[in-house]
Amino acid sequence: MLNRLTNALRGKVRLEVEGAFPERLLNLCAQRGILFWNVEWLEATRLRFTVTRQGAGAAIELGERAMCTVTRAGQAGLLVFLERFRRRYALLIGLALSLTAVCVLSQFVLTIQVEGNQTVPTAVILTELRRQGLRPGVFGPGLDEKTIRTKALLQLPELSWMSVNLYGTRAQVLVREATPEPEVVDETATGSVVARASGIITRMDTLNGEALVDVGDTVVAGETLISGTVHLDAPKYSELPDLGTLQVRAEGRVYARTWRTLVGELPLESPVKVYTGEEKTCWSATVLGQRFVFFGNSGIPFSKYDKISKVWELTLPGGQAMPLTVQRETHRAYETAAAALDPDAARQMLEEQLLEELKQAVGAGEVVSTDYTAVEEDGLLRVTLQAECTEEIGRFVPDENTQEKEADS
């Protein structure tokens, strides 16, 4: 197998010998050290054998001494194959340019892979790496991975560790996300728990402080539910006066039935787009981070238009994206005209928006019931949402002393 590969690389020639004693040529080749093999007798006075490309000329000269006629019956090998293209200059130039491009482009970063992130978006990490100089198309040997890693970590507090490794045209970025800091409650801050909404108390879990209301009481927004001022009573059966008060940080959960009213308005006549049929298409390509525009005049002649972009990205068979994209931008001109809205569709849209706003206001609470009313007046559709909810209404409010300390600090 190795001999076959060696002969294929250096080339071989098939010679045909005809004469009275063709075996004399074989003896002369053996004496001169000319390598030959695969001898095939065709007739008593004619045979064929194979020699190397370098030994073909000497074998033909020895054929004259052996009084034989030697002709070339065929040749093969890498050099023989390449000789076919020696006059095809365009092909040779293209081959040279291709080899040069492979050698040059292999020094540039073409793809960047980010691994290890779960909550931090990959786009955020790639954007920061671009600011630090690591992007598709950058010269790989000129990068300082340690400096890039250090500066990127300073700008991304969500990450605790990063490693930048270059493998030819691929940059691998390994990250480890930082453990979020737990919320620290300042136990020295005193204050009370007050109601953030009006309602009827359904449940109270007092952890610290003095409860001022009980289940079934009706409270209004801003009313104190759990006071941070704790009254210290004297011991039972004692004639001593009360021991005074103690300022603490009130803590607890207060749940209540609440009733909320939300209002939304929408004009029944709205401007809509009417396309005129005029369009302009622009083409561009982005290679290694550099954008090239294929049209001379980039100005858009329309005052009002929509831009529709479509991007084709070069990807490898495994799905890996390459830094080569072609983009087509289509600009469609339009004019605005007034159009009447469907009242039913407008009402449904307002109801969905109000319900979503209600859920955000309630948070972890529950919406028990909803009731919608709609009124058309002065070209407006007004929808009112009245809802009954069950939610936690307590919120901590620091007392004046704590606020003064925070202001002084």
Tab-separated table of N, CA, C and O in Angstrom, residues 15 43 88 90 99 233 249 257-258 280 343:
chain	number	residue	atom	x	y	z
A	15	LEU	N	6.040	1.331	-20.152
A	15	LEU	CA	6.837	1.235	-21.377
A	15	LEU	C	6.536	-0.082	-22.091
A	15	LEU	O	6.351	-1.122	-21.438
A	43	GLU	N	4.119	-10.948	-26.230
A	43	GLU	CA	4.528	-11.950	-27.217
A	43	GLU	C	5.947	-12.380	-26.872
A	43	GLU	O	6.549	-11.860	-25.922
A	88	ARG	N	-3.191	26.284	-18.102
A	88	ARG	CA	-4.451	26.900	-17.681
A	88	ARG	C	-4.140	27.901	-16.560
A	88	ARG	O	-4.261	27.623	-15.374
A	90	ALA	N	-5.566	30.700	-15.593
A	90	ALA	CA	-6.646	31.178	-14.718
A	90	ALA	C	-6.894	30.194	-13.585
A	90	ALA	O	-7.111	30.582	-12.423
A	99	LEU	N	-5.553	28.994	-1.966
A	99	LEU	CA	-4.631	28.587	-0.904
A	99	LEU	C	-4.220	29.774	-0.046
A	99	LEU	O	-4.110	29.669	1.182
A	233	ASP	N	-46.972	46.752	78.284
A	233	ASP	CA	-47.841	46.795	79.461
A	233	ASP	C	-47.086	46.319	80.694
A	233	ASP	O	-46.106	45.554	80.608
A	249	ARG	N	-39.371	47.266	63.862
A	249	ARG	CA	-39.714	47.182	62.435
A	249	ARG	C	-40.917	46.253	62.302
A	249	ARG	O	-40.807	45.046	62.517
A	257	ARG	N	-60.069	41.571	50.872
A	257	ARG	CA	-60.899	41.672	49.653
A	257	ARG	C	-60.880	43.127	49.215
A	257	ARG	O	-61.142	44.035	50.005
A	258	THR	N	-60.558	43.342	47.951
A	258	THR	CA	-60.471	44.702	47.422
A	258	THR	C	-61.347	44.832	46.190
A	258	THR	O	-61.679	43.835	45.527
A	280	LYS	N	-38.992	50.633	-3.206
A	280	LYS	CA	-37.567	50.726	-3.532
A	280	LYS	C	-36.840	49.627	-2.769
A	280	LYS	O	-37.034	49.468	-1.557
A	343	PRO	N	-66.401	48.676	16.687
A	343	PRO	CA	-66.615	48.881	18.135
A	343	PRO	C	-66.425	47.602	18.953
A	343	PRO	O	-65.882	47.651	20.059
